[in-house]
Short mmCIF file of C-alpha atoms in Angstrom, two decimals:
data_model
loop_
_atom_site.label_atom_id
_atom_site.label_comp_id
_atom_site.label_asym_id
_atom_site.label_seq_id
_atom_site.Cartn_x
_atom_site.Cartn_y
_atom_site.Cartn_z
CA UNK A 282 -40.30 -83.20 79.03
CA UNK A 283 -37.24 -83.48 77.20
CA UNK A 284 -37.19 -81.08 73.95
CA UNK A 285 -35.01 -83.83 72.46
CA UNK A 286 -37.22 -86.66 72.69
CA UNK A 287 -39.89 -87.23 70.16
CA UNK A 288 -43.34 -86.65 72.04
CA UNK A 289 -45.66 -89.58 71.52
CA UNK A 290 -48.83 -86.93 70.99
CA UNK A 291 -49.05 -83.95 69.25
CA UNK A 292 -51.53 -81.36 70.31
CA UNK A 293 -52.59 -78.81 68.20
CA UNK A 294 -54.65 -76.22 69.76
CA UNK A 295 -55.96 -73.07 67.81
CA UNK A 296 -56.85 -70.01 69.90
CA UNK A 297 -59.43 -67.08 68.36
CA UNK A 298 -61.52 -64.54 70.87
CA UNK A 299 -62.27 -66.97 73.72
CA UNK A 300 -60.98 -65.84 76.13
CA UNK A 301 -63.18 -66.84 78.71
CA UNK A 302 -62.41 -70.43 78.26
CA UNK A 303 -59.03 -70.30 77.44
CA UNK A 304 -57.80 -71.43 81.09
CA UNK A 305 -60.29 -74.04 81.43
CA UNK A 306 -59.25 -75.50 77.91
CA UNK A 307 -55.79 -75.56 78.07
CA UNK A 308 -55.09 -76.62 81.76
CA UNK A 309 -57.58 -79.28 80.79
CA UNK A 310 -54.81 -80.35 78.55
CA UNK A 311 -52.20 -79.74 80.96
CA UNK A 312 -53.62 -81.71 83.96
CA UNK A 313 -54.25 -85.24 81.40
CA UNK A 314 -53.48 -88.37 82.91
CA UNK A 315 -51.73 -88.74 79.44
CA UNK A 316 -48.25 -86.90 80.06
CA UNK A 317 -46.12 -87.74 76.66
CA UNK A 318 -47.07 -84.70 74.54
CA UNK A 319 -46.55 -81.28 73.22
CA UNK A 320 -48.66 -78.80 73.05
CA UNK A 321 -48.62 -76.36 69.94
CA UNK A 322 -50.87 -73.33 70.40
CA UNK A 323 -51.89 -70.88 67.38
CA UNK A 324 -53.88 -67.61 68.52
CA UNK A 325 -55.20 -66.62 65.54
CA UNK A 326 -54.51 -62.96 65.79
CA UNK A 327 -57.32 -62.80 68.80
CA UNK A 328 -58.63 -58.98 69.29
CA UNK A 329 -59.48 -59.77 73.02
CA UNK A 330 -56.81 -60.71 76.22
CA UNK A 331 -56.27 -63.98 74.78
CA UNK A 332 -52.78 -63.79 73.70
CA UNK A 333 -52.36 -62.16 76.74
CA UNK A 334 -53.27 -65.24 78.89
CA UNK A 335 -51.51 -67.73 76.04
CA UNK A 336 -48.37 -66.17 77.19
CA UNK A 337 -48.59 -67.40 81.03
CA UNK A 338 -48.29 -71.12 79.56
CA UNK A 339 -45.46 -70.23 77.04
CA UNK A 340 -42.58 -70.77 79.62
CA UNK A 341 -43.83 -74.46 79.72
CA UNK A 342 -41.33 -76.25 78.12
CA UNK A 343 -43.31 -78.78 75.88
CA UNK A 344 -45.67 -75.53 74.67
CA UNK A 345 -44.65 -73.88 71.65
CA UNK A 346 -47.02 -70.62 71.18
CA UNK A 347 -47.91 -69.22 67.89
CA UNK A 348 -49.42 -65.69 68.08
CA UNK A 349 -50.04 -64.64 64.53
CA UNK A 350 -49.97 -61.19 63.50
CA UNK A 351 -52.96 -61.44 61.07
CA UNK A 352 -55.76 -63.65 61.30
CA UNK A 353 -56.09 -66.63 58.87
CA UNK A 354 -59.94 -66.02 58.70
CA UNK A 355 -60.23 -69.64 59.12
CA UNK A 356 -59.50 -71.95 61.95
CA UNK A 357 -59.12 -74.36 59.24
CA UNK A 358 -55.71 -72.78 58.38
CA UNK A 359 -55.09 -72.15 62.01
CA UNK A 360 -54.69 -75.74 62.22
CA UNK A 361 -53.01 -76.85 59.48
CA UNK A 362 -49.95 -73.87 60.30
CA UNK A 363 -49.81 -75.49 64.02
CA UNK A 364 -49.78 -79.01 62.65
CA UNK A 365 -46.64 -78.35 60.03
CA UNK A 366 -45.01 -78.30 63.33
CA UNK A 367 -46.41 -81.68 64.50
CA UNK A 368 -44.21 -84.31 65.50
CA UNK A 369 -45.93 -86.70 67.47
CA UNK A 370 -46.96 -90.24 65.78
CA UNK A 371 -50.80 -89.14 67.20
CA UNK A 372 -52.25 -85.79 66.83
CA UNK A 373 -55.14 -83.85 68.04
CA UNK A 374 -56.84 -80.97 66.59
CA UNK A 375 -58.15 -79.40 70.46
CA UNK A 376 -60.19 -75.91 70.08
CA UNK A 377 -60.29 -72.89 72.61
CA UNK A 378 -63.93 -73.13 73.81
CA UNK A 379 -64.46 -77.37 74.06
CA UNK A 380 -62.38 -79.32 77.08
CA UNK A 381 -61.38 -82.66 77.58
CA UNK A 382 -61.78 -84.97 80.15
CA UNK A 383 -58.68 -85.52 82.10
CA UNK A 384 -58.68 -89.20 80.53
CA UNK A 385 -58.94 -88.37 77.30
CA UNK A 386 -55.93 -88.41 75.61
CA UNK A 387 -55.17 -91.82 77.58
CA UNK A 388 -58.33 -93.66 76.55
CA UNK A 389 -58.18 -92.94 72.97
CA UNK A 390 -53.80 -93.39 72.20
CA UNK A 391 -54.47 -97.00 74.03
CA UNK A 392 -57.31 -97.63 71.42
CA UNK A 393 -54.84 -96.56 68.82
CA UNK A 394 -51.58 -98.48 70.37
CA UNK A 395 -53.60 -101.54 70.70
CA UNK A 396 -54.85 -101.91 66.99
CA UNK A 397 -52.39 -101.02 63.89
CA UNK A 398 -54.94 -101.29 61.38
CA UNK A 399 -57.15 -98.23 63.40
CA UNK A 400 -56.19 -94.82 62.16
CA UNK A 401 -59.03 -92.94 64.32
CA UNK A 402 -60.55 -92.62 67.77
CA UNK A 403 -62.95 -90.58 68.94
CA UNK A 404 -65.36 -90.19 72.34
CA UNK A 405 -68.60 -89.43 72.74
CA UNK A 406 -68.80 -85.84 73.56
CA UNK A 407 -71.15 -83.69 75.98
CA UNK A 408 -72.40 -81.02 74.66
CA UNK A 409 -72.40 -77.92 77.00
CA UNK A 410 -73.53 -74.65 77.20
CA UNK A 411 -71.62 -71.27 76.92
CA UNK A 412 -71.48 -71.55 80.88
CA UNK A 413 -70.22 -74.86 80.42
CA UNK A 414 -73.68 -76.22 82.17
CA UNK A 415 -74.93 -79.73 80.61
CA UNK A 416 -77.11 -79.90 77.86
CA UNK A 417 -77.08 -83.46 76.57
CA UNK A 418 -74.48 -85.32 74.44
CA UNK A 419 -73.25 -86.47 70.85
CA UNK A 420 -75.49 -90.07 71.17
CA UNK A 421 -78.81 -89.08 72.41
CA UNK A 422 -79.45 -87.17 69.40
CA UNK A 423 -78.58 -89.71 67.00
CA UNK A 424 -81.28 -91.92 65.40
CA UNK A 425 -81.87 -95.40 65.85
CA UNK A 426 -79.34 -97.08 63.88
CA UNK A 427 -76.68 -95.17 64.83
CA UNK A 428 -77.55 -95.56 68.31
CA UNK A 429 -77.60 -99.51 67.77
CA UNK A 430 -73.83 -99.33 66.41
CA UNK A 431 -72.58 -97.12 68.93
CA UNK A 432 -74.72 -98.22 72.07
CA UNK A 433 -70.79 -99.39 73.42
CA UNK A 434 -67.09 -99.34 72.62
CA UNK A 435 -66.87 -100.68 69.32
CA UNK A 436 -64.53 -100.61 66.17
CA UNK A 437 -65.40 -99.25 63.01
CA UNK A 438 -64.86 -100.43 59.92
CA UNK A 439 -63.60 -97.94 57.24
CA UNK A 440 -67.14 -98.91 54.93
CA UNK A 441 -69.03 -98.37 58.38
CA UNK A 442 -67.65 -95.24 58.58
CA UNK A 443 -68.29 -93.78 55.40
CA UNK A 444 -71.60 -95.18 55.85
CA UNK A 445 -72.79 -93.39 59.15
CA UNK A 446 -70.97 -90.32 57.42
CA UNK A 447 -72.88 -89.99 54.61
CA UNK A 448 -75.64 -88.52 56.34
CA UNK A 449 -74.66 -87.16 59.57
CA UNK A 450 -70.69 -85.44 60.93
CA UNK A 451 -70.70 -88.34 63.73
CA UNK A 452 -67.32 -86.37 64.66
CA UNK A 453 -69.00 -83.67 65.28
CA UNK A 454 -66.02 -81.53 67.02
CA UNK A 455 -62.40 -81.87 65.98
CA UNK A 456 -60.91 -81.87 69.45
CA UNK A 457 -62.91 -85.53 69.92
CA UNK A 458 -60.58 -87.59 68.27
CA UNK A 459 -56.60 -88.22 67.68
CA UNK A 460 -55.53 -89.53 64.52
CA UNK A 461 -51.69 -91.01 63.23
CA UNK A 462 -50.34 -87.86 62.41
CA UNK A 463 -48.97 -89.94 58.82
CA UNK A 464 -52.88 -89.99 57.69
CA UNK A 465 -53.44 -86.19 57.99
CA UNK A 466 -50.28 -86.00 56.27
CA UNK A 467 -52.33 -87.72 53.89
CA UNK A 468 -55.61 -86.28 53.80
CA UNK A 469 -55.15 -82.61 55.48
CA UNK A 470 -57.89 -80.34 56.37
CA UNK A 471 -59.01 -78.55 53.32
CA UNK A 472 -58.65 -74.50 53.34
CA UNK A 473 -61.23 -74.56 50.68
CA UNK A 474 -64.54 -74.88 53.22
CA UNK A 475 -65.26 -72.83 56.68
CA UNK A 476 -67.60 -74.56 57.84
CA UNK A 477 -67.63 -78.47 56.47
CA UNK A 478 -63.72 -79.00 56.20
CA UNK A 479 -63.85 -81.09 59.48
CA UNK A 480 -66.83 -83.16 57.38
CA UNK A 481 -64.98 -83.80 53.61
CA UNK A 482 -62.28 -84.71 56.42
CA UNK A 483 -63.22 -87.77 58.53
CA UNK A 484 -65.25 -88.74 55.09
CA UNK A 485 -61.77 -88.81 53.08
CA UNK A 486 -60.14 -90.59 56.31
CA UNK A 487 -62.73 -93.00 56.08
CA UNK A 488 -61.40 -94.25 52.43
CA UNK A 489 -58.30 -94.97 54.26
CA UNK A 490 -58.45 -96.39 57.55
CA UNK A 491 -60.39 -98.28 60.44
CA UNK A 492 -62.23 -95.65 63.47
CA UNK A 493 -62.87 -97.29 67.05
CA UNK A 494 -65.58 -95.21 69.07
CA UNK A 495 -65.53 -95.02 72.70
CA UNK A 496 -68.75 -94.58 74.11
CA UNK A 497 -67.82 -92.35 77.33
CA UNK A 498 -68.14 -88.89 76.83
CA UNK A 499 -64.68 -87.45 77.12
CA UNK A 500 -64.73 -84.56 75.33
CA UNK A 501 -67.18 -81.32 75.87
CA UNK A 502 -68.07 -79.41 73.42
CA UNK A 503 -68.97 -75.88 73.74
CA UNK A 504 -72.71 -74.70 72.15
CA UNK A 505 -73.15 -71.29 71.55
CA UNK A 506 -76.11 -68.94 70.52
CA UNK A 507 -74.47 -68.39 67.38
CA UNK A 508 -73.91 -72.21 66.59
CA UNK A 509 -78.24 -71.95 65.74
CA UNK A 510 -78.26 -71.99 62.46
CA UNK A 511 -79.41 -68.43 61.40
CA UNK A 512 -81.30 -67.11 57.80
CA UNK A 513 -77.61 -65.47 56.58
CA UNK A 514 -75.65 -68.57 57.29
CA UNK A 515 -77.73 -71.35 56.29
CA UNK A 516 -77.52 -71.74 52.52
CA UNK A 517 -73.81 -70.88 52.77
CA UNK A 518 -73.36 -74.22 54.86
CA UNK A 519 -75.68 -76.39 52.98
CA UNK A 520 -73.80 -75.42 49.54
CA UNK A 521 -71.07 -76.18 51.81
CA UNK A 522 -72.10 -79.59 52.76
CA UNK A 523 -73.33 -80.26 48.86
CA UNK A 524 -69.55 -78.96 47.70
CA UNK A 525 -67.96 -81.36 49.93
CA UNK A 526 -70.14 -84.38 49.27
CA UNK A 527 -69.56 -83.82 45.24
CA UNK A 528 -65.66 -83.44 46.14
CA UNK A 529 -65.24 -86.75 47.79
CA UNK A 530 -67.41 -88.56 45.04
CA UNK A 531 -65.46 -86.76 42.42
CA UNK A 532 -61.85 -87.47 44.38
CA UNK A 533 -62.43 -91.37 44.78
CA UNK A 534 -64.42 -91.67 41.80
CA UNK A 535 -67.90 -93.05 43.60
CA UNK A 536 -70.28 -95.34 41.80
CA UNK A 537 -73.66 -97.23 42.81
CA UNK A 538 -74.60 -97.29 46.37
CA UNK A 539 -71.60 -95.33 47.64
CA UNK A 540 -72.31 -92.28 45.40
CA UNK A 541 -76.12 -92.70 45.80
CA UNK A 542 -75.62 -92.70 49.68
CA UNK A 543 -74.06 -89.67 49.90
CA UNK A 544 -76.62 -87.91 47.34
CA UNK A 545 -79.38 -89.57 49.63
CA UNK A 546 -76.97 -88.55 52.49
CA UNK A 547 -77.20 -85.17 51.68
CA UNK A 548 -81.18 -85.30 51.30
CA UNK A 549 -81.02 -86.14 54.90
CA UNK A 550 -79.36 -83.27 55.68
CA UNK A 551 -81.27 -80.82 54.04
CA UNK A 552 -84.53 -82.42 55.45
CA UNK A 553 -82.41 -81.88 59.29
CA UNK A 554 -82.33 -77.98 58.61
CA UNK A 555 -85.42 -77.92 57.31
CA UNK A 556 -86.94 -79.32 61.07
CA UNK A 557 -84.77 -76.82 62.70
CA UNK A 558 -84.98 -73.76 60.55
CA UNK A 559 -88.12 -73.93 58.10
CA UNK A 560 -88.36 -70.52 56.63
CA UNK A 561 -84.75 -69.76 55.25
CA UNK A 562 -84.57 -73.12 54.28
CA UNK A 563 -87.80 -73.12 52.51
CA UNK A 564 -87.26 -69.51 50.89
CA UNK A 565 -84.29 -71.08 49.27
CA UNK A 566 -86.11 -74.05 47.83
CA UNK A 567 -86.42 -73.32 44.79
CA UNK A 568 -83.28 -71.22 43.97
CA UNK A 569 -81.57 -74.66 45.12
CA UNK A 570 -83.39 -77.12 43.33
CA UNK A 571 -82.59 -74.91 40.43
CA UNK A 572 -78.43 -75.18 41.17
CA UNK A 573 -78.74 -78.74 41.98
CA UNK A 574 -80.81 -80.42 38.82
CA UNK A 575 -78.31 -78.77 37.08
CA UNK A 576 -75.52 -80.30 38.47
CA UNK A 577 -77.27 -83.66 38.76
CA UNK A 578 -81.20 -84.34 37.05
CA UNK A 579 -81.61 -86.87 40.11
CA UNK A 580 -80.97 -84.93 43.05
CA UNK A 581 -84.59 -83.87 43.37
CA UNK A 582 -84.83 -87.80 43.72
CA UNK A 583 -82.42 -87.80 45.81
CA UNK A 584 -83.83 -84.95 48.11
CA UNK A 585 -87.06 -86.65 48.74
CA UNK A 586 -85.39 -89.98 49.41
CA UNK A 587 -83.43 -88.78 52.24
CA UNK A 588 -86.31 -86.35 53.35
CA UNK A 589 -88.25 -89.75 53.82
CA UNK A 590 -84.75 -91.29 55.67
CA UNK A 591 -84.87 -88.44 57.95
CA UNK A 592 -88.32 -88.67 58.99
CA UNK A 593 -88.49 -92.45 59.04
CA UNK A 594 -86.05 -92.32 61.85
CA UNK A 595 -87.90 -89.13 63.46
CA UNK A 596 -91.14 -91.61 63.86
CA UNK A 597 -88.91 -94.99 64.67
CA UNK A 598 -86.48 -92.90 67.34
#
């Protein structure tokens, strides 16, 4: 590729500690049908070989490599460094340990290329395990509804979006979806959250813009043992979630059925870890009831509505 020519994708891939997938991931990338890109990689200041095997694709000459001296403690800020850099009109957010399809990248600019008013698409994913052996994917888990919408290709409409959102991250993995690199510009990936900044984003995108979903799994992403939610990390990511809901009310000043589906949204959510981790979620029951009457006298209202969402499409699956 030409270093003078503007690439039509940017790639933005953020490196920390996996080295064992590293290869797979980026000559993934490499090998797509898709050839009009750059690649921007940011190691994140990885204690194991990775750097180390980032330098074999540095001599490439459409791969820029980042290898930071101190880590960012975030790959939140890994990815907002590596997209500053960006100068593709698309851009992709891929991480070390997921892999795309070799299709990818084609399937989803020619979604974008053939509709102006679509700012987002994203693939089903597979989900795999940490020896990159099938486990299911994205849709099968889904309840009915969602599995309705998104039974085939389909376009999204930005109220659609925000819809689905409210209750479930149906972008559940960054490196899923390619975006117009002028809307990020827009919205960015907030530094403020660990663990729900990919959430508050694709919510905030969805105030702005049209998604269209393609229903073949492109993308894989990577489960591992420590993606189960555990007792120490659990309340930390449902504050999370409950910070980032209340930001994106607050930000576009939600009222009536928009603010109350995200409240009943978030109900939803708490009922979901509930099913898959009772004790720490229960042991914090009342120490968060507390916190959240206090922020808002209806959310215990608001908890048992989307308790009875959640298990209403449990028994209608």
């Amino acid at each position: 590729m030409d270093k003078e020519i503007t690439p039509l994708l940017s790639v933005v891939f953020t490196s920390y500690n996996h080295e064992k997938y590293l290869q797979q991931a980026v000559e993934a990338i490499l090998n797509q049908t898709f050839k009009d890109f750059e690649l921007i990689i940011v190691d994140d200041a990885s204690t194991d070989s990775s750097a180390e095997i980032l330098k074999r694709y540095s001599k490439i000459d459409y791969v820029k490599l980042h290898l930071l001296a101190e880590n960012t403690g975030s790959y939140v800020k890994a990815s907002n460094y590596g997209a500053q850099g960006a100068r593709g009109r698309y851009l992709i957010f891929a991480q070390c340990d997921d892999y795309a399809e070799l299709t990818q990248f084609d399937t989803l600019i020619k979604a974008l290329e053939n509709d102006e008013n679509v700012g987002v698409a994203f693939c089903r994913s597979n989900l795999i395990d940490e020896d990159s052996n099938f486990i299911s994917d994205d849709y099968t888990i889904r309840d009915r509804v969602f599995k309705r919408r998104f039974k085939k290709d389909t376009k999204l409409s930005s109220a659609e979006v925000s819809y689905f959102l409210s209750y479930s991250c149906i972008l559940p993995n960054l490196s899923a979806a390619i975006l117009r690199t002028e809307l990020y510009k827009r919205v960015l990936l907030s530094e403020k959250y660990l663990m729900a900044a990919d959430w508050l984003f694709w919510l905030d995108l969805s105030k702005i813009t049209n998604f269209y979903y393609i229903s073949k799994p492109l993308n894989n992403f990577r489960q591992h043992s420590a993606t189960i939610r555990s007792k120490t990390k659990i309340d930390k990511q449902l504050k999370e979630i409950y910070a980032v809901f209340n930001e994106h009310i607050s930000k576009y000043n939600l009222k009536g059925r928009s603010k109350n589906d995200l409240l009943t949204g978030f109900g939803n959510v708490w009922c979901n870890y509930f099913l898959e981790a009772p004790l720490p979620v229960a042991s914090s029951l009342i120490r968060s009831l507390y916190k959240y009457t206090l922020d808002n006298k209806m959310m215990p209202y608001f908890l048992i509505k989307g308790t009875l969402k959640k298990v209403s499409a449990i028994i209608l699956k």
